[in-house]
mmCIF file of C-alpha atoms and ligand atoms in Angstrom:
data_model
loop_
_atom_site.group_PDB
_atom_site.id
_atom_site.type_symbol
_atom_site.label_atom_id
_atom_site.label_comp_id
_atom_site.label_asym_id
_atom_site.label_seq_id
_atom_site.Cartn_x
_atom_site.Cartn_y
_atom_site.Cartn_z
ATOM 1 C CA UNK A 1 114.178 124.863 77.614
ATOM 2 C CA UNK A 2 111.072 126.754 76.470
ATOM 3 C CA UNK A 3 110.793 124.355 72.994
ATOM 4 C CA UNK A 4 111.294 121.491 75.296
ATOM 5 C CA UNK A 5 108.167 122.359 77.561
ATOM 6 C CA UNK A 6 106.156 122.805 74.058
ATOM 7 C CA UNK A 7 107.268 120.113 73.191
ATOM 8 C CA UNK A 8 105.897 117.806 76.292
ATOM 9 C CA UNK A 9 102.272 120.181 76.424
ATOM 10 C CA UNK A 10 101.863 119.104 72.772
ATOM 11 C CA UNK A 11 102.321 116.021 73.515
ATOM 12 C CA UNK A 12 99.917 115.322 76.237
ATOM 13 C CA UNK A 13 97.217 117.424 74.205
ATOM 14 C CA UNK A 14 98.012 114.473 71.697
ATOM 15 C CA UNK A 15 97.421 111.582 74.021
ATOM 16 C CA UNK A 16 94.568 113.325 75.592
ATOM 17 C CA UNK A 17 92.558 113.036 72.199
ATOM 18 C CA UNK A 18 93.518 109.801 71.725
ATOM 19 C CA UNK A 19 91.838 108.883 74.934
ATOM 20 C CA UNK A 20 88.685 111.370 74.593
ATOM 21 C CA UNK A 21 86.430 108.240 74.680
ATOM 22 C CA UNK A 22 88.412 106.718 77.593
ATOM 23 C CA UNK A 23 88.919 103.703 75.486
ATOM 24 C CA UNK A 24 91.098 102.768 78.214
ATOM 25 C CA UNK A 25 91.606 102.208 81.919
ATOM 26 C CA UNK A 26 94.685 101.861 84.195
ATOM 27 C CA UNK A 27 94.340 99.212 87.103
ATOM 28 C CA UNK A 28 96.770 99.376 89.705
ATOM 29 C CA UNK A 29 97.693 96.247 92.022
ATOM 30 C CA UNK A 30 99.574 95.954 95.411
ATOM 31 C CA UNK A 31 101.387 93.854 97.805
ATOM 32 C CA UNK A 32 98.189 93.965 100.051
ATOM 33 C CA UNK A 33 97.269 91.260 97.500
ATOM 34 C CA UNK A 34 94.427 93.609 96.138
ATOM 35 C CA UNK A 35 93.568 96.369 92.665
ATOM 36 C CA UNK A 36 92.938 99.850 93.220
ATOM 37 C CA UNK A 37 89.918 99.895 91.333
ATOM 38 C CA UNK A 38 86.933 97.474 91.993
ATOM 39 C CA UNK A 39 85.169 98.719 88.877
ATOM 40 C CA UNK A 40 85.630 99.886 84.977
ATOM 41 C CA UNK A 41 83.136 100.687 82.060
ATOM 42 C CA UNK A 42 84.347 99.354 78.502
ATOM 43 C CA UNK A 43 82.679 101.687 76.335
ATOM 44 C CA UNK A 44 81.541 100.063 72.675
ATOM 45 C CA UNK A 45 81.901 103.038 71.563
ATOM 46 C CA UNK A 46 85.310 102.282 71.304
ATOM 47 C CA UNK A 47 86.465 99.504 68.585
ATOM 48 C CA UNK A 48 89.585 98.742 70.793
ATOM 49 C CA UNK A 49 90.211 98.798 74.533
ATOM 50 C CA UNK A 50 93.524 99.051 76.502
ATOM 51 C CA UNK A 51 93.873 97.959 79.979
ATOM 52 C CA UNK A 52 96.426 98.664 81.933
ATOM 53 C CA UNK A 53 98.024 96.995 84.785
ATOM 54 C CA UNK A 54 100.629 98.418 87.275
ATOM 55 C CA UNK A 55 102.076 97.154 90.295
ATOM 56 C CA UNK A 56 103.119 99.269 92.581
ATOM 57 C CA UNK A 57 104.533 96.979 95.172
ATOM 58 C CA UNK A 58 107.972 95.609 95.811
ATOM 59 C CA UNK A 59 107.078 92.049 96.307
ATOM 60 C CA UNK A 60 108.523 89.833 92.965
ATOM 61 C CA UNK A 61 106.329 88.546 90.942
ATOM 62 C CA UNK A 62 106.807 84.356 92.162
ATOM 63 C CA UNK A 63 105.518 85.917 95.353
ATOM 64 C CA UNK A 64 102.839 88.519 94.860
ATOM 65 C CA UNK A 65 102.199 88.127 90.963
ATOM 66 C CA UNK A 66 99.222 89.721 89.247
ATOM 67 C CA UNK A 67 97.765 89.702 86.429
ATOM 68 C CA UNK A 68 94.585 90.802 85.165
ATOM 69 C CA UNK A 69 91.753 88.525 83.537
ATOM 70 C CA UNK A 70 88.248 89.460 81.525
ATOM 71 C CA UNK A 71 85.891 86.899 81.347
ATOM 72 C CA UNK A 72 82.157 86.776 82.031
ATOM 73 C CA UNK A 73 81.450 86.386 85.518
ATOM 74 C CA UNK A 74 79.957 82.945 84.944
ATOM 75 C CA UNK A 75 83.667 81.741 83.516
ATOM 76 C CA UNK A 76 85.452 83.619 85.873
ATOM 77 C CA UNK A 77 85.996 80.635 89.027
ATOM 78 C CA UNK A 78 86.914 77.844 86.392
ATOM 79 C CA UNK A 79 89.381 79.757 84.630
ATOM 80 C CA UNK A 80 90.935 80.804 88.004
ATOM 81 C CA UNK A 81 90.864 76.878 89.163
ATOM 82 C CA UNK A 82 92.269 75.997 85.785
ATOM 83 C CA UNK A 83 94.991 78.559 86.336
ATOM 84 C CA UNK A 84 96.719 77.513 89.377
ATOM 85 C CA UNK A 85 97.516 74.334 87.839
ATOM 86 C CA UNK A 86 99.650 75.717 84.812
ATOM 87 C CA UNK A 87 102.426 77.302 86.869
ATOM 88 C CA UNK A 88 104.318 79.930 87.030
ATOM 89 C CA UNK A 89 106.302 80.621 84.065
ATOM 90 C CA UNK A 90 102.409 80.043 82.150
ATOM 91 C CA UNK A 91 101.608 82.702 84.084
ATOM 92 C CA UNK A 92 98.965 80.765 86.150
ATOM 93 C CA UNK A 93 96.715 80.634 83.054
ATOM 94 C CA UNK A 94 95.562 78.374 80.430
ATOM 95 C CA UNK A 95 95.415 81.109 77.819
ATOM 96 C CA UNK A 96 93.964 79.030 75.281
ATOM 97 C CA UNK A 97 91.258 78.901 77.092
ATOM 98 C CA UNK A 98 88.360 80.551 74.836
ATOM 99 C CA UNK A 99 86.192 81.743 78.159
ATOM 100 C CA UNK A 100 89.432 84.009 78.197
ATOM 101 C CA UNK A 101 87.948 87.009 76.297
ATOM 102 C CA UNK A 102 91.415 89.250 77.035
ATOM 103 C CA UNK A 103 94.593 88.756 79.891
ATOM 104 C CA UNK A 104 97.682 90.769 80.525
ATOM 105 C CA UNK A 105 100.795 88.515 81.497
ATOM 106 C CA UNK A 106 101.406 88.398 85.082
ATOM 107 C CA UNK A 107 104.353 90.938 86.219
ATOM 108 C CA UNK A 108 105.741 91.216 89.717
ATOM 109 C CA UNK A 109 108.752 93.419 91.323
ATOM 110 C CA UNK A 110 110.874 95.155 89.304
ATOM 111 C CA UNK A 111 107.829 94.999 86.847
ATOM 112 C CA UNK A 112 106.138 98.370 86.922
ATOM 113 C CA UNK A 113 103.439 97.969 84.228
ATOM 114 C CA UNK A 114 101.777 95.668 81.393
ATOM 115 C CA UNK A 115 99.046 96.006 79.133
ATOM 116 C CA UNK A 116 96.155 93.974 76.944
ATOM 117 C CA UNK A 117 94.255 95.592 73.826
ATOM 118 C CA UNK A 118 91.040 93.701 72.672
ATOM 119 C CA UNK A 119 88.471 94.151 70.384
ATOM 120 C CA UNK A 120 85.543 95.106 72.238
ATOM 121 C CA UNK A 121 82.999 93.484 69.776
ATOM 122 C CA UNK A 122 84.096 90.219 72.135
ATOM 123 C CA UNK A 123 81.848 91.914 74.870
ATOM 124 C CA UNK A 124 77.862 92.413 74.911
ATOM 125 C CA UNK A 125 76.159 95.949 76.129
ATOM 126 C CA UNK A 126 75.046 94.935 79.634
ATOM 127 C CA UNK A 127 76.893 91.618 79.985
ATOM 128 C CA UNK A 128 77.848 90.370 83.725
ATOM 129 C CA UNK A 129 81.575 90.513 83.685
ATOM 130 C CA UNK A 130 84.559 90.470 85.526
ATOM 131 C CA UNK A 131 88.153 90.858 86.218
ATOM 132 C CA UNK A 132 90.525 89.321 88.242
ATOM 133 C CA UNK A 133 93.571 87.814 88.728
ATOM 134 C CA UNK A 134 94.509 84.299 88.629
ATOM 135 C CA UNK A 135 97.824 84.081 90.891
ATOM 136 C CA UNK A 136 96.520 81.195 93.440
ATOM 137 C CA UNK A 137 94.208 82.360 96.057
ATOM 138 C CA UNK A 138 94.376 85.833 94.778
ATOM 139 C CA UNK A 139 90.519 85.910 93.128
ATOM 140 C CA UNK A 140 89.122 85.903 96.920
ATOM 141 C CA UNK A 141 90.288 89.455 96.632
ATOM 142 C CA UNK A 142 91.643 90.645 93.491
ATOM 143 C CA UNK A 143 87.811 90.635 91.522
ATOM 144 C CA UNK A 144 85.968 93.236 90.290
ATOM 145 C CA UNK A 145 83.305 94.182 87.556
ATOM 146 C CA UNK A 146 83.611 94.999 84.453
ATOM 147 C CA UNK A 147 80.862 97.411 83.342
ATOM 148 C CA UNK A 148 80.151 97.406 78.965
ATOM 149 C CA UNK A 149 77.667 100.003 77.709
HETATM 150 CU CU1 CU B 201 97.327 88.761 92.125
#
């Protein structure tokens, strides 16, 4: 029991280093059709950035889908449009799309949890961007900034 509960402490002191320079965030989405967070800071201090997305709703995924996009603000309405078109099982996205500078897949109930690395050389100190989620209708609510220092 006691090498067990070393065992777990060491490990968390391990994954707390690893995130010292927060080189990542966790972004949690709802049935309310909404994230928990309307704002992050990618830090270039950080070669590589992880973002993860949660759902903690109960709604399936053909119903209340989400999935997270970075783009620059500027892209961020014509890759949304673009999106609905594709469907479903593309995950409302034309991921090809080169405005696209990093996307999770789109996960719904049972789905707990997906997440996107990128390189953040893709993203300029100071840059207007944004994330959001391209499920139809969704980016009237499911938007927020992406701060890059
Ligand atoms: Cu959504």
């Amino acid at each position: 029991m006691f090498a067990k509960a070393v065992a777990v402490s060491l490990l968390t002191l391990a994954s707390a280093s690893v995130f010292a320079a927060e080189c990542s965030v966790t972004v949690d989405s709802t049935d309310q059709m909404s994230y928990t967070s309307k704002e992050f800071t990618v830090d270039k201090s950080c070669k590589e950035f992880t973002v993860k997305l949660t759902h903690s709703g109960n709604l399936p995924k053909n119903v209340m889908g989400h999935n997270l996009v970075i783009s620059k603000t500027a892209d961020m309405q014509a890759i949304a449009t673009e999106g609905m078109s594709q469907g479903l099982d593309k995950d409302y996205l034309k991921a090809d799309n080169a405005a696209i500078i990093a996307h999770t897949k789109m996960i719904g109930a049972p789905e707990k949890e997906t997440e996107v690395k990128f390189d953040t050389s893709k993203l300029e100190a100071g840059g207007d961007y944004s994330f959001f989620c391209t499920f139809p209708g969704h980016i009237s609510m499911m938007k927020g900034k992406v701060v890059v220092k």
